[in-house]
Coordinates of C-alpha atoms in Angstrom, one line a residue:
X1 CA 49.7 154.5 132.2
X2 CA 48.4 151.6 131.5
X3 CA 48.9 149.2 128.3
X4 CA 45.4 150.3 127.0
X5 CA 45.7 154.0 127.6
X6 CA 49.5 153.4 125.8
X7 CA 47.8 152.2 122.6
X8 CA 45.1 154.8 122.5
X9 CA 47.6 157.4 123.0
X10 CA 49.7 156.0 120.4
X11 CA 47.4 154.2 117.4
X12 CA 49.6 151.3 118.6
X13 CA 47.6 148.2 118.9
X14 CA 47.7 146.3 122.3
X15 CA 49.3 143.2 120.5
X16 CA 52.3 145.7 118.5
X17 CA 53.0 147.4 122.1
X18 CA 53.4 143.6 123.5
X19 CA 55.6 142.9 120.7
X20 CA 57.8 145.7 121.3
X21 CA 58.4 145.2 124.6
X22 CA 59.2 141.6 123.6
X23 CA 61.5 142.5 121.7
X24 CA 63.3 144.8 124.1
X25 CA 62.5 148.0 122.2
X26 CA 59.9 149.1 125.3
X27 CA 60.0 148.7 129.1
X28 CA 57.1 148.6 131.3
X29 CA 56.8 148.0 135.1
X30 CA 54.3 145.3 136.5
X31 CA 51.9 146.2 139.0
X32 CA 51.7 143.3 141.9
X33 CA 49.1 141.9 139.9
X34 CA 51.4 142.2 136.9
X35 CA 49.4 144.4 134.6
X36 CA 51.8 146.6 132.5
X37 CA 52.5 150.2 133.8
X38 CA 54.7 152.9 130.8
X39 CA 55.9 156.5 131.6
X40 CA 55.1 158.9 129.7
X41 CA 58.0 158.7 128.0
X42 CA 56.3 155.7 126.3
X43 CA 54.5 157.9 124.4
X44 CA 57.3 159.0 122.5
X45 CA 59.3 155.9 122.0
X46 CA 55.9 153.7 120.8
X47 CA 55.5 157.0 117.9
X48 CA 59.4 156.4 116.7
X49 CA 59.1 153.0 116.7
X50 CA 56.0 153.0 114.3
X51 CA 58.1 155.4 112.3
X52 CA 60.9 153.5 111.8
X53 CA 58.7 150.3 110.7
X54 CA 57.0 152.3 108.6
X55 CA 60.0 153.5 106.4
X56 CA 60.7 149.8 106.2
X57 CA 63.3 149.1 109.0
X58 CA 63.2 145.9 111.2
X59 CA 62.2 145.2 114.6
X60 CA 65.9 143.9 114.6
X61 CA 67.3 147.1 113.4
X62 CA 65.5 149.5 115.5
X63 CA 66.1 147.2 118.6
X64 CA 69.9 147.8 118.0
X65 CA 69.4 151.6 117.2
X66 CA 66.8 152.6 120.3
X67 CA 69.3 152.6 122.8
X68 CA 71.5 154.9 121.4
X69 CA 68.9 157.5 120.4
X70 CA 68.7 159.6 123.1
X71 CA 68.5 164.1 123.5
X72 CA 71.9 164.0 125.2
X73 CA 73.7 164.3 121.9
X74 CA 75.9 161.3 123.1
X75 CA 77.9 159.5 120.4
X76 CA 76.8 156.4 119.5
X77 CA 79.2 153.3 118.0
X78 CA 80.6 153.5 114.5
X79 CA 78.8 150.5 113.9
X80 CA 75.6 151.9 114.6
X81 CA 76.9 154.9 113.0
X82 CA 76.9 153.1 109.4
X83 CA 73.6 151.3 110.4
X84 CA 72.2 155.0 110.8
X85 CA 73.6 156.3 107.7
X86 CA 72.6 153.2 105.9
X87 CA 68.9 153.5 107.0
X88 CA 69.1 157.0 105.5
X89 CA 70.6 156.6 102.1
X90 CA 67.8 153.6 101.8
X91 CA 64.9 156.1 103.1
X92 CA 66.1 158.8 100.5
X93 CA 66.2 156.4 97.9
X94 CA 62.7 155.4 98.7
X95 CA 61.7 159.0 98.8
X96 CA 63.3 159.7 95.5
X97 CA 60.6 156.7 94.2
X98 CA 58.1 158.3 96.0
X99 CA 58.2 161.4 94.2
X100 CA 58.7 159.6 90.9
X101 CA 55.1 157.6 91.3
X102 CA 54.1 160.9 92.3
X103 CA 54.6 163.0 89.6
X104 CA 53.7 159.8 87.4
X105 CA 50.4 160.3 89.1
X106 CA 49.9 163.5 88.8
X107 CA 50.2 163.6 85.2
X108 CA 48.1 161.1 84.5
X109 CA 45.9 163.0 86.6
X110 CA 46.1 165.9 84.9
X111 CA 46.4 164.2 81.4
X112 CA 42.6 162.8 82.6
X113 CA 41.1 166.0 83.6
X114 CA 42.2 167.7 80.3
X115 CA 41.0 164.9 78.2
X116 CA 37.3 164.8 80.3
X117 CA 36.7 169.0 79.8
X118 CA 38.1 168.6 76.1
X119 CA 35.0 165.5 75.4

């Protein structure tokens, strides 16, 4: 598919999907007038890497981590084993203050409604 098709598939802008594969996070092959061509195992890559920039890791990070994330259930280096399970103690911290502005919110939501059927 082509770059276009990639980014409608994906919510991925044109310019993100560039800066991926700049970054050596996605591949493509070049047609022989060099026009970007992605298997449809694109698809899936592009959707993991939005996920992972938007629980705050770097392009950096998930570079390093892509390779070794695979359905093979091959091991991956202890370093990028403590890179893993650093990513995930900071995502469940982040969660934890999630659900704290949540049910912050929520009161005040509630604490609202009550006060505008009581006036």
């Amino acid at each position: 598919m082509r770059i276009g098709d990639l980014a409608k598939r994906t919510g991925a802008s044109v310019r993100s999907l560039r800066y991926y594969e700049q970054q050596g996070m996605l591949t493509s092959r070049r047609s022989a007038s060099e026009q970007r061509h992605y298997g449809e195992d694109a698809v899936v890559r592009v959707l993991l890497i939005k996920q992972f920039f938007a629980v705050g890791m770097s392009g950096k990070s998930i570079a390093a981590l892509l390779p070794y994330i695979k359905d093979t259930g091959e091991r991956c280096p202890p370093a990028v084993l403590r890179q893993l399970t650093d990513e995930l103690g900071r995502i469940d911290a982040q969660a934890e203050e999630l659900a704290r502005a949540r049910r912050t919110l929520e009161g005040m939501v509630k604490a609202t409604r009550e006060a505008m059927r009581g006036a």
